[in-house]
Structures are given as structure tokens and as C-alpha cells.
Coordinates of C-alpha atoms and ligand atoms in Angstrom, one line a residue:
M85 CA 58.8 -48.0 -8.0
K86 CA 55.1 -47.1 -7.9
T87 CA 53.5 -45.8 -11.2
L88 CA 50.2 -44.1 -11.5
V89 CA 48.5 -43.3 -14.9
M90 CA 45.7 -40.7 -14.7
K91 CA 43.4 -39.6 -17.4
F92 CA 41.3 -36.4 -17.4
G93 CA 38.3 -36.4 -19.7
G94 CA 36.9 -33.5 -21.6
T95 CA 34.8 -31.9 -18.9
S96 CA 37.7 -32.4 -16.4
V97 CA 39.9 -30.1 -18.5
G98 CA 37.1 -28.2 -20.3
S99 CA 37.1 -24.9 -18.5
V100 CA 39.4 -22.5 -16.6
E101 CA 38.0 -23.9 -13.3
A102 CA 38.3 -27.5 -14.4
I103 CA 42.0 -27.1 -15.6
D104 CA 42.8 -25.3 -12.3
Q105 CA 41.3 -28.2 -10.3
A106 CA 42.8 -30.9 -12.5
T107 CA 46.3 -29.5 -12.2
D108 CA 45.9 -29.2 -8.4
I109 CA 45.1 -32.9 -8.4
V110 CA 48.1 -33.7 -10.6
L111 CA 50.5 -31.8 -8.3
E112 CA 49.1 -33.4 -5.2
H113 CA 49.6 -36.9 -6.5
A114 CA 52.9 -36.2 -8.2
K115 CA 54.4 -36.0 -4.7
Q116 CA 53.0 -39.3 -3.7
W117 CA 54.0 -41.5 -6.6
D118 CA 57.4 -42.4 -8.0
R119 CA 56.1 -42.0 -11.5
L120 CA 53.0 -40.2 -12.7
V121 CA 51.8 -40.2 -16.3
V122 CA 48.9 -37.9 -17.2
V123 CA 46.6 -38.3 -20.3
V124 CA 44.3 -35.4 -21.3
S125 CA 41.4 -35.2 -23.6
A126 CA 40.4 -32.1 -25.6
M127 CA 38.3 -29.5 -23.8
S128 CA 34.7 -30.8 -23.8
G129 CA 32.9 -30.2 -27.1
V130 CA 36.1 -29.4 -29.0
T131 CA 36.4 -32.7 -30.8
D132 CA 32.7 -32.3 -31.9
A133 CA 33.5 -28.7 -33.1
L134 CA 36.6 -30.0 -35.1
I135 CA 34.4 -32.6 -36.8
E136 CA 31.9 -29.9 -37.5
S137 CA 34.5 -27.6 -39.1
A138 CA 35.5 -30.4 -41.5
R139 CA 31.9 -31.3 -42.3
T140 CA 31.0 -27.6 -42.9
A141 CA 34.0 -27.3 -45.3
V142 CA 32.4 -30.1 -47.4
T143 CA 28.8 -29.2 -47.2
E144 CA 28.6 -25.4 -47.1
E145 CA 28.8 -23.7 -50.5
E146 CA 30.1 -20.6 -49.0
E147 CA 33.8 -21.2 -48.9
E148 CA 34.7 -19.7 -45.6
A149 CA 31.8 -21.0 -43.5
F150 CA 34.1 -23.2 -41.4
R151 CA 36.1 -20.1 -40.4
G152 CA 33.5 -19.2 -37.8
I153 CA 34.0 -22.5 -36.0
I154 CA 37.7 -22.1 -36.0
A155 CA 37.3 -18.5 -34.7
D156 CA 35.2 -19.9 -31.8
L157 CA 37.8 -22.5 -31.0
R158 CA 40.6 -19.9 -31.1
A159 CA 38.6 -17.6 -28.7
R160 CA 37.9 -20.4 -26.3
H161 CA 41.5 -21.6 -26.1
H162 CA 42.9 -18.1 -25.9
D163 CA 40.4 -17.1 -23.2
T164 CA 41.3 -20.2 -21.1
I165 CA 45.0 -19.7 -21.5
E166 CA 44.8 -16.0 -20.7
A167 CA 42.8 -16.7 -17.6
L168 CA 45.1 -19.4 -16.3
L169 CA 48.6 -18.0 -17.1
P170 CA 50.2 -14.6 -16.5
K171 CA 51.3 -12.6 -19.5
D172 CA 54.8 -13.7 -20.1
N173 CA 56.9 -15.3 -22.8
E174 CA 55.8 -18.8 -22.0
R175 CA 52.1 -17.7 -22.4
E176 CA 52.9 -16.0 -25.7
K177 CA 54.6 -19.1 -27.0
L178 CA 51.6 -21.3 -26.0
L179 CA 49.2 -18.9 -27.7
S180 CA 51.2 -18.9 -30.9
T181 CA 51.4 -22.7 -30.9
V182 CA 47.6 -22.8 -30.5
D183 CA 47.3 -20.3 -33.4
N184 CA 49.6 -22.4 -35.5
L185 CA 47.5 -25.6 -34.9
L186 CA 44.3 -23.7 -35.8
D187 CA 45.9 -22.2 -38.9
E188 CA 46.8 -25.7 -39.9
L189 CA 43.1 -26.7 -39.3
G190 CA 42.1 -23.8 -41.5
A191 CA 44.4 -25.0 -44.3
F192 CA 43.0 -28.6 -44.0
C193 CA 39.4 -27.3 -44.1
H194 CA 40.3 -25.2 -47.1
S195 CA 41.6 -28.2 -49.0
I196 CA 38.6 -30.3 -48.0
H197 CA 36.3 -27.6 -49.3
I198 CA 38.1 -27.6 -52.7
L199 CA 38.3 -31.4 -52.9
G200 CA 34.6 -31.7 -51.7
E201 CA 35.4 -34.7 -49.6
I202 CA 37.0 -35.7 -46.3
T203 CA 39.1 -38.8 -46.2
P204 CA 39.3 -40.7 -42.8
R205 CA 43.0 -39.8 -42.8
A206 CA 42.3 -36.1 -43.0
M207 CA 39.6 -36.4 -40.4
D208 CA 42.1 -38.0 -38.0
A209 CA 44.6 -35.1 -38.5
I210 CA 41.8 -32.7 -37.7
T211 CA 40.1 -34.4 -34.8
G212 CA 43.4 -34.9 -32.9
M213 CA 44.0 -31.1 -32.7
G214 CA 41.9 -30.7 -29.6
E215 CA 44.1 -32.9 -27.5
R216 CA 47.3 -31.3 -29.0
M217 CA 46.1 -27.9 -27.9
N218 CA 45.0 -29.0 -24.5
A219 CA 48.0 -31.1 -23.5
R220 CA 50.2 -28.1 -24.1
T221 CA 47.9 -25.9 -22.0
V222 CA 47.7 -28.2 -19.1
A223 CA 51.5 -28.7 -19.1
A224 CA 52.1 -25.0 -19.1
V225 CA 49.6 -24.5 -16.2
L226 CA 51.4 -27.2 -14.2
R227 CA 54.8 -25.5 -14.8
H228 CA 53.3 -22.2 -13.8
K229 CA 52.1 -23.8 -10.5
G230 CA 55.7 -25.0 -9.9
G231 CA 55.4 -28.5 -11.2
K232 CA 57.9 -30.2 -13.6
S233 CA 55.8 -31.0 -16.6
E234 CA 56.0 -31.3 -20.4
S235 CA 53.4 -32.1 -23.0
V236 CA 53.9 -35.1 -25.3
D237 CA 52.1 -35.8 -28.5
A238 CA 51.0 -39.5 -28.5
T239 CA 51.8 -39.6 -32.2
R240 CA 55.4 -40.1 -31.0
L241 CA 54.4 -42.9 -28.6
I242 CA 51.5 -44.9 -29.8
V243 CA 52.2 -46.8 -33.0
T244 CA 49.0 -48.0 -34.6
D245 CA 47.7 -49.7 -37.7
D246 CA 46.3 -47.5 -40.4
K247 CA 42.6 -48.1 -39.7
H248 CA 41.8 -44.4 -39.5
Q249 CA 39.2 -43.2 -36.9
N250 CA 39.4 -46.6 -35.1
A251 CA 43.1 -47.5 -35.1
A252 CA 44.5 -50.3 -33.0
P253 CA 47.8 -50.0 -31.2
L254 CA 50.8 -52.1 -32.3
M255 CA 51.9 -52.9 -28.7
D256 CA 55.5 -54.0 -29.2
K257 CA 56.4 -51.0 -31.2
T258 CA 54.5 -48.8 -28.8
R259 CA 56.3 -50.2 -25.9
A260 CA 59.6 -49.5 -27.5
R261 CA 58.7 -45.9 -28.3
I262 CA 57.5 -45.3 -24.7
Q263 CA 60.7 -46.6 -23.3
E264 CA 62.6 -44.3 -25.7
W265 CA 60.5 -41.1 -25.1
L266 CA 58.6 -41.3 -21.9
A267 CA 60.8 -43.4 -19.6
P268 CA 63.6 -40.8 -19.5
M269 CA 61.2 -38.0 -18.7
L270 CA 59.8 -40.0 -15.8
E271 CA 63.3 -40.8 -14.6
S272 CA 64.0 -37.1 -14.4
G273 CA 60.9 -36.4 -12.3
V274 CA 58.9 -34.7 -15.1
V275 CA 55.2 -35.4 -15.3
P276 CA 54.4 -36.0 -19.0
I277 CA 51.0 -34.7 -20.2
V278 CA 50.2 -37.0 -23.0
T279 CA 47.5 -36.3 -25.6
G280 CA 44.7 -38.8 -25.4
F281 CA 42.9 -40.2 -28.4
I282 CA 45.6 -40.0 -31.0
G283 CA 48.4 -42.2 -32.3
A284 CA 50.3 -42.5 -35.5
T285 CA 51.2 -45.2 -38.0
E286 CA 54.8 -46.3 -38.3
E287 CA 55.1 -43.8 -41.2
G288 CA 54.0 -41.1 -38.8
V289 CA 50.5 -40.4 -40.2
T290 CA 48.2 -39.3 -37.4
T291 CA 45.4 -41.8 -36.4
T292 CA 42.7 -41.8 -33.7
L293 CA 41.6 -44.6 -31.5
G294 CA 37.8 -44.0 -31.8
R295 CA 35.6 -41.5 -30.1
G296 CA 36.1 -41.4 -26.3
G297 CA 39.5 -43.0 -27.0
S298 CA 41.5 -41.1 -24.3
D299 CA 40.5 -43.8 -21.9
Y300 CA 42.2 -46.3 -24.2
T301 CA 45.3 -44.2 -24.4
A302 CA 45.6 -44.3 -20.6
A303 CA 45.1 -48.1 -20.6
I304 CA 47.8 -48.5 -23.3
L305 CA 50.3 -46.4 -21.3
A306 CA 49.4 -48.3 -18.1
D307 CA 50.0 -51.6 -19.9
C308 CA 53.4 -50.4 -21.2
F309 CA 54.6 -49.2 -17.8
D310 CA 53.0 -52.1 -16.0
A311 CA 51.4 -49.3 -13.8
D312 CA 50.2 -50.0 -10.3
Q313 CA 47.0 -48.1 -10.8
V314 CA 44.9 -46.2 -13.4
W315 CA 42.6 -43.4 -12.4
M316 CA 40.0 -42.0 -14.9
W317 CA 38.9 -38.6 -13.8
N318 CA 35.4 -37.8 -14.9
D319 CA 32.5 -35.5 -14.1
V320 CA 30.5 -38.1 -12.2
D321 CA 31.3 -39.8 -8.8
G322 CA 32.1 -43.1 -10.5
V323 CA 30.4 -45.7 -12.6
M324 CA 26.7 -45.5 -11.7
T325 CA 23.8 -47.9 -11.7
A326 CA 22.5 -46.2 -14.9
D327 CA 23.4 -43.2 -17.0
P328 CA 22.6 -40.3 -14.6
R329 CA 21.3 -38.2 -17.5
M330 CA 18.6 -40.8 -18.1
V331 CA 18.0 -41.9 -14.5
P332 CA 18.4 -39.0 -12.1
D333 CA 18.4 -41.3 -9.0
A334 CA 21.2 -43.5 -10.3
R335 CA 23.8 -44.4 -7.6
V336 CA 27.5 -45.0 -7.6
I337 CA 28.7 -48.6 -7.7
P338 CA 31.7 -48.9 -5.4
I339 CA 33.2 -52.0 -7.0
L340 CA 32.8 -53.7 -10.3
S341 CA 34.5 -56.6 -12.1
S342 CA 36.2 -56.0 -15.3
S343 CA 33.7 -58.2 -17.2
E344 CA 30.8 -56.2 -15.7
M345 CA 32.5 -53.0 -16.7
G346 CA 33.3 -54.4 -20.2
E347 CA 29.7 -55.3 -20.7
L348 CA 28.5 -51.9 -19.6
A349 CA 30.9 -50.0 -21.7
Y350 CA 30.3 -52.2 -24.8
F351 CA 26.5 -51.7 -24.5
G352 CA 26.7 -47.9 -24.3
A353 CA 27.7 -46.7 -20.8
K354 CA 29.9 -43.8 -22.1
V355 CA 31.8 -43.5 -18.8
L356 CA 34.6 -45.8 -20.1
H357 CA 35.7 -46.6 -23.6
P358 CA 35.0 -50.3 -24.2
K359 CA 38.6 -51.1 -25.3
T360 CA 40.0 -49.7 -22.0
I361 CA 39.3 -52.7 -19.9
L362 CA 41.3 -55.4 -21.6
P363 CA 44.9 -54.1 -21.4
V364 CA 44.4 -53.1 -17.8
V365 CA 42.8 -56.4 -16.8
Q366 CA 45.3 -58.6 -18.5
R367 CA 47.9 -57.1 -16.2
D368 CA 45.5 -57.0 -13.2
I369 CA 46.0 -53.3 -12.8
P370 CA 43.3 -51.8 -10.5
L371 CA 41.3 -49.1 -12.3
W372 CA 39.4 -46.3 -10.6
V373 CA 36.8 -44.0 -12.0
K374 CA 36.7 -40.7 -10.0
N375 CA 35.2 -37.3 -10.1
T376 CA 37.5 -34.3 -10.7
F377 CA 34.9 -32.0 -9.1
N378 CA 34.6 -34.2 -6.0
P379 CA 38.0 -35.7 -5.7
T380 CA 37.6 -37.0 -2.2
A381 CA 34.6 -39.2 -3.1
P382 CA 35.9 -42.8 -3.3
G383 CA 34.8 -43.4 -6.9
T384 CA 34.4 -46.9 -8.5
R385 CA 37.1 -49.5 -8.3
I386 CA 37.3 -52.0 -11.2
V387 CA 39.1 -55.2 -10.5
R388 CA 39.5 -58.6 -12.2
E389 CA 36.8 -60.3 -10.1
V390 CA 34.2 -59.4 -7.5
K391 CA 32.9 -62.1 -5.2
E392 CA 30.1 -60.2 -3.5
N393 CA 26.6 -59.7 -5.0
R394 CA 26.8 -62.4 -7.7
G395 CA 23.6 -62.9 -9.4
K396 CA 22.4 -59.4 -8.8
I397 CA 21.7 -56.8 -11.5
K398 CA 24.0 -54.0 -10.7
A399 CA 23.6 -51.6 -13.6
I400 CA 21.4 -51.0 -16.6
T401 CA 22.5 -49.4 -19.9
A402 CA 21.1 -48.6 -23.3
I403 CA 22.7 -48.3 -26.7
K404 CA 20.7 -46.1 -29.1
G405 CA 20.8 -45.7 -32.9
M406 CA 20.4 -49.4 -33.6
S407 CA 18.6 -51.3 -36.4
M408 CA 17.4 -54.9 -36.3
V409 CA 17.9 -56.8 -39.6
T410 CA 16.0 -60.0 -40.2
V411 CA 16.7 -62.7 -42.8
E412 CA 13.7 -65.0 -42.9
G413 CA 12.2 -67.8 -45.0
R414 CA 11.0 -71.3 -44.5
G415 CA 13.4 -72.6 -47.1
M416 CA 16.3 -71.8 -44.7
I417 CA 15.5 -74.7 -42.5
G418 CA 18.3 -77.2 -42.4
I419 CA 20.4 -75.6 -45.1
P420 CA 23.9 -75.4 -43.7
G421 CA 25.9 -72.2 -44.1
I422 CA 23.2 -69.6 -44.2
A423 CA 24.3 -68.0 -40.9
A424 CA 28.0 -68.1 -42.1
R425 CA 27.0 -66.4 -45.4
T426 CA 24.8 -63.9 -43.6
F427 CA 27.6 -62.7 -41.3
A428 CA 30.2 -62.8 -44.0
A429 CA 28.1 -60.4 -46.0
V430 CA 27.7 -58.2 -42.9
A431 CA 31.4 -58.3 -42.2
S432 CA 32.1 -57.4 -45.8
Q433 CA 30.6 -54.0 -45.1
G434 CA 32.7 -53.5 -41.9
A435 CA 29.6 -53.5 -39.7
S436 CA 30.0 -54.8 -36.2
V437 CA 27.1 -56.9 -34.9
L438 CA 26.0 -56.1 -31.3
M439 CA 23.4 -58.8 -30.8
I440 CA 22.3 -62.0 -32.6
I441 CA 19.0 -63.9 -32.2
Q442 CA 18.0 -67.1 -34.0
A443 CA 15.1 -69.1 -33.0
S444 CA 15.5 -72.9 -33.0
S445 CA 13.2 -73.4 -36.0
E446 CA 15.9 -71.7 -38.1
Q447 CA 13.3 -69.8 -40.0
S448 CA 14.9 -66.5 -39.3
I449 CA 18.1 -64.9 -38.2
C450 CA 17.9 -61.5 -36.6
F451 CA 20.8 -59.2 -35.6
L452 CA 21.5 -55.7 -34.5
I453 CA 23.8 -53.2 -36.1
P454 CA 24.2 -49.4 -36.0
T455 CA 21.6 -47.8 -38.2
P456 CA 24.0 -46.0 -40.6
M457 CA 25.3 -49.5 -41.6
T458 CA 21.8 -50.8 -42.5
P459 CA 21.5 -49.8 -46.1
P460 CA 24.9 -51.3 -47.2
V461 CA 24.4 -54.4 -45.1
V462 CA 20.9 -55.1 -46.5
K463 CA 22.2 -54.6 -50.0
A464 CA 25.1 -56.9 -49.5
L465 CA 22.8 -59.5 -48.0
E466 CA 20.4 -59.2 -51.0
Q467 CA 23.3 -59.8 -53.3
E468 CA 24.7 -62.7 -51.3
M469 CA 21.3 -64.4 -51.1
E470 CA 20.2 -63.6 -54.6
R471 CA 19.5 -67.2 -55.6
E472 CA 17.7 -68.1 -52.3
L473 CA 15.5 -65.0 -52.7
A474 CA 14.7 -65.9 -56.3
R475 CA 13.8 -69.5 -55.2
R476 CA 11.9 -68.1 -52.3
D477 CA 14.0 -70.2 -49.8
I478 CA 14.4 -66.8 -48.2
D479 CA 11.3 -64.7 -48.3
R480 CA 12.7 -61.4 -47.2
I481 CA 15.5 -59.5 -45.8
S482 CA 14.1 -56.6 -43.8
S483 CA 15.2 -54.0 -41.3
R484 CA 13.7 -52.1 -38.5
D485 CA 15.2 -48.8 -37.5
N486 CA 14.7 -46.9 -34.2
V487 CA 15.4 -49.7 -31.8
V488 CA 17.5 -49.6 -28.7
I489 CA 19.4 -52.4 -26.9
V490 CA 18.9 -52.3 -23.2
T491 CA 21.4 -54.4 -21.2
A492 CA 21.1 -55.4 -17.5
V493 CA 24.6 -56.1 -16.1
G494 CA 25.8 -58.2 -13.1
A495 CA 28.2 -61.0 -12.6
G496 CA 26.6 -64.5 -12.5
L497 CA 23.2 -63.4 -14.1
R498 CA 23.4 -66.4 -16.4
D499 CA 23.5 -68.9 -13.6
T500 CA 20.9 -67.2 -11.4
P501 CA 17.2 -68.3 -11.5
G502 CA 14.6 -65.6 -11.7
I503 CA 16.6 -62.8 -13.4
S504 CA 14.5 -62.7 -16.5
A505 CA 11.3 -62.8 -14.4
K506 CA 12.4 -59.7 -12.6
V507 CA 13.4 -57.8 -15.7
F508 CA 10.4 -58.8 -17.8
G509 CA 8.1 -58.4 -14.9
A510 CA 9.2 -54.8 -14.5
L511 CA 8.7 -54.1 -18.3
G512 CA 5.4 -56.0 -18.4
K513 CA 4.0 -53.9 -15.5
A514 CA 4.9 -50.8 -17.4
D515 CA 3.3 -52.1 -20.6
I516 CA 6.6 -52.0 -22.5
N517 CA 6.9 -54.4 -25.4
V518 CA 10.1 -56.4 -25.8
I519 CA 11.0 -56.9 -29.4
A520 CA 13.9 -59.4 -28.9
I521 CA 16.0 -61.0 -26.1
A522 CA 19.5 -62.4 -25.8
Q523 CA 21.0 -63.9 -22.8
G524 CA 23.6 -66.5 -22.1
S525 CA 26.5 -65.7 -24.4
S526 CA 27.9 -63.5 -21.7
E527 CA 27.7 -64.6 -18.1
C528 CA 27.0 -61.1 -16.8
G529 CA 24.6 -59.5 -19.3
L530 CA 21.0 -59.8 -20.3
S531 CA 20.2 -57.8 -23.4
L532 CA 16.8 -56.9 -24.8
V533 CA 15.6 -54.8 -27.7
V534 CA 12.8 -52.2 -27.3
A535 CA 11.5 -49.5 -29.6
A536 CA 13.5 -46.2 -29.3
D537 CA 10.4 -44.5 -27.8
D538 CA 10.3 -47.0 -25.0
A539 CA 14.0 -47.0 -24.2
V540 CA 14.1 -44.4 -21.4
D541 CA 11.0 -45.8 -19.8
A542 CA 12.5 -49.3 -19.9
V543 CA 15.7 -48.3 -18.3
Q544 CA 14.0 -46.3 -15.6
Q545 CA 11.5 -49.2 -14.8
I546 CA 14.3 -51.8 -14.5
H547 CA 16.3 -49.4 -12.5
S548 CA 13.6 -48.5 -10.0
Q549 CA 11.9 -51.9 -9.8
V550 CA 14.9 -54.2 -9.9
I551 CA 18.2 -52.4 -9.1
L552 CA 16.9 -50.1 -6.4
N553 CA 15.1 -53.1 -4.9
G554 CA 18.4 -54.9 -4.3
G555 CA 19.0 -56.1 -7.9
Ligands
ADP609 P1 35.0 -37.9 -20.3 O1 35.0 -36.8 -21.3 O2 35.4 -37.4 -18.9 O3 35.6 -39.1 -20.7 P2 32.4 -38.9 -21.0 O4 31.4 -37.8 -21.3 O5 33.1 -39.6 -22.1 O6 33.4 -38.2 -20.0 O7 31.8 -39.9 -20.0 C1 31.2 -39.5 -18.7 C2 29.7 -39.4 -18.9 O8 29.2 -40.7 -19.1 C3 29.0 -39.0 -17.6 O9 29.0 -37.6 -17.6 C4 27.7 -39.6 -17.7 O10 26.7 -38.7 -18.1 C5 27.8 -40.7 -18.8 N1 27.4 -42.0 -18.3 C6 26.7 -42.9 -19.1 N2 26.4 -44.0 -18.4 C7 27.0 -43.9 -17.2 C8 27.1 -44.7 -16.0 N3 26.6 -46.0 -16.0 N4 27.8 -44.3 -15.0 C9 28.4 -43.1 -15.0 N5 28.3 -42.2 -16.1 C10 27.7 -42.6 -17.1
LIG610 N1 38.3 -36.0 -27.4 C1 38.0 -37.3 -27.9 C2 36.5 -37.4 -28.1 O1 35.7 -36.5 -27.8 C3 38.5 -38.4 -27.0 C4 38.0 -38.4 -25.6 O2 37.4 -37.5 -25.1 O3 38.2 -39.5 -25.0 O4 36.0 -38.4 -28.6
MG611 MG1 35.0 -40.4 -22.3

């Protein structure tokens, strides 16, 4: 029994033409696989608009300002549905379901406006609506084209913890739900169109898996079905040597190992959600990244291990919006526990640390966190180190905003001589200053920090001088 899980991202189901194309792809592959599970995102830009509606409800004084955003969403979904489906009962039912969801959104925004705040829980209920509207639309178009298909809200399938906006699946419970709800559908030859991005707590409260989380939904379903393959349909020909928006001559990488992909995703390559890799790799399920608008292109294949091209830099990525926090002072030398206390204080604020640098003199510890976390983290550190600061064992806790982590990725970089020379040579030639460096904790990544103004240049230089020169 061969099972394929496919996910269509926002642009792949973001317009009349895209939905038409995506549904053709589904129908073609439904014939070739015993079981096909499809995950869809919201139409591109819809999740952003939903967030904007909630924010507007809080910030705008005029009570009904959010209504304009909802009206645009209604028009976009109506226009799409009307262009894709003939006027009949089924279409009317779909339009009224979309209207009901958007009315619900209006009611949420109205309460948010009165309360003057958005809880993470309310935000999850709101942001998940894009997927709920779109899964229904895609399933209806498939039925219209002669397929057997039904939409399924993942709130019924994916049981998560209650960490709203970044929920984690409870896999055993999820597996049981999937057996109960999805397996019978597949047995009867129906292609389920599952909402990406969302789940629900055991009590049934909607949660989301984090921005870009539809990839993760597909990975969770693939894990539960022990799928044979996972295909992520995108608007690019595969995973590329760099973000094509930043580097126009970026090229498609035909094959990547899961740790290389993990490193790329973690350090900002938006093409796959970082959490996608683990469940798929643990089961050794081959994963493909493909282009909806160029479906015959081979795409990128991600597998557990790649033997060729070890020690070559295959891709370069950048993660923006970072701040570098430094704890420094000569009195820190040799005092045990400073690092532990530093990171405990950081963790107390829920900040995730992307990179850590400590020189051997122990006079300072530097680390990188997302900029919005900087004020609470610095405050927590000042409180934690109050005594050391008073005694001048620690001179200062400072932060620098507007920095970017640039990461060069390739298996075996740690064990290959000359890698740093290539990277720093390229940056030196272009007169780009490197603020900090980290290598070695991962065998396939070399990360460095540059000023935000230098980031694009740094990525382009490493791309043209190192990657296009054979890595
Ligand atoms: P989807 O909505 O289909 O999930 P995303 O917008 O989340 O699509 O991710 C795809 C986008 O990721 C591409 O359009 C591309 O601009 C961007 N991207 C960033 N880095 C890379 C990379 N290394 N390779 C391919 N695409 C990348
Ligand atoms: N629609 C969600 C987002 O924009 C999830 C996704 O597209 O993967 O973040
Ligand atoms: Mg995405």
C-alpha cells in the first residue's frame, strides 16, 4: 500500500489559476497512489491579513476599521470560488460556509476591539481561518473535476499542547485520531484535503503550529501514516543555493541531506518549516520540494544522508531581525555558573537563542536572539546579575540590534580544511566586516554575524565567489 502526502503552500493555492493547477496535480497523482493525503495552506497573504484584522481591532480607535480587511477577504474568496465552480447548490453552500467563517472572524474582532487586547488563544482561532476556507474550496473544486474528495479540519486530527501560536503535536493522541478519522476516508478512496497549520488541544481549543506550519502538518501526517513519500509543492523549482529573492542567480540543489536542510531551514530559508524535517527523517521518508507551476521539473530530494559533495558549501542563508546580547566583565573569569545563569535568565523570557559565542578568556558571553526579545532578556539578565553588576565583576550587559546571521551550509564542513578561508576571503575582498563567528557545533553549518546593511552583500558574495565556484 503506497501512501503519498502532498502539501500545497500559499502561492500554490493562492489564485484561481493556482488552485486549478494544484487540483490537476492532485487528480493526476490520486490515480497513481493507493492513498493520497493533501494538506493545503491558506491562499497567499491571507494569514497576514487575518493577523492584520485582529491587530487593527486592537489599535484602531474607529470601531469598525477591521471590517475593511474582512470585506477584502470575503471578496477574494468569493471571486475565486465563483471563477472555479459553476453556479449550483454546492457552490452556494461553500460560499455560505466562507461567509459564516468570516462572520465569526468579525465577531472575534469585535470582542477584541472591546477588550482592547488579543490573547494568543484568540489569535490562533483567527489565523487558522484561512486554511479552513481554502481546504473547503480545494475539495469542492476537486469534486467538481470528478475527484472523490472531502475537506478535513486538522483540529479534529492533530492534538497539540496548549502553547498557542507555536503548539507541539502530541503524537500518540494524534495517531489515534488520524486512524479514527482519516484512515476510513482513505480506505474508501477519498482524497482528504486537510487544513495545514492548525491543530487543537485535547479540549478542542484551536492552536497553530507556528508561521509556515503547513509543512509541519504534512510531516506529522506522513509520520502517522508511515508514508512512502512527502511532496511539498511550492512556487520555486526546489531548494535553492540561496533565497532567489536575494540572489537572482541562485540554482536548484538536486539532493540534500536532512541535516543540511534542517540547518538551512533553522537559519532562515523559508522554503521549509524547520520542524518539518525531524518526523520525516526519523522514519526515513523521502521528501521532495517541487514547483506547482513547473511540475515536471525534478525538484529537490531530501534524504537522510548524501555521500557526494561532502565538504562543499551547497547553500547560503540569512536570518534577519536579530540582536546580539553581550554579558561582559573581567570579574567573570573562572566563576562557575555564569553561563548557566545567563541562559536560565534568557530562557525565563521564552527567548530562543540562535547562536552563542564565548571566547576562551571567559571575559564575555555573546548570544543572538530575535530583536523583539531583547528588552525583556536584558532586563532579566540585569536582575539575575544584580550583585555581579554592583560589584563590577560584570561591567555591562549590552545589546546590538540590526544584525543578521548568515549561514553557509554543507555536510562535512566541520571536517574540511579551508572552508573558513573561502568564506572570509570572499567577505574580506568585498570589505564586509564580520562581527562574530560560530562553527563546529553543527557538522554542516558555518554561521557568522554581519550588520543588517551588509547582509545581502555578504550572501551574494559568498554565493558568487564560493558556491558558484564549486563550493
Ligand atoms: P509556501 O507558502 O509554498 O510554503 P513559502 O513562501 O513559505 O512558500 O516558501 C517558499 C519561498 O521561500 C520561495 O518563494 C522563496 O522565495 C523562499 N526561499 C528562501 N530561501 C530559499 C531557498 N534556499 N530555496 C528556495 N526558496 C527559498
Ligand atoms: N498559512 C500559514 C502561514 O502563512 C501556514 C503556512 O502557509 O504554512 O504562516
Ligand atoms: Mg511555507
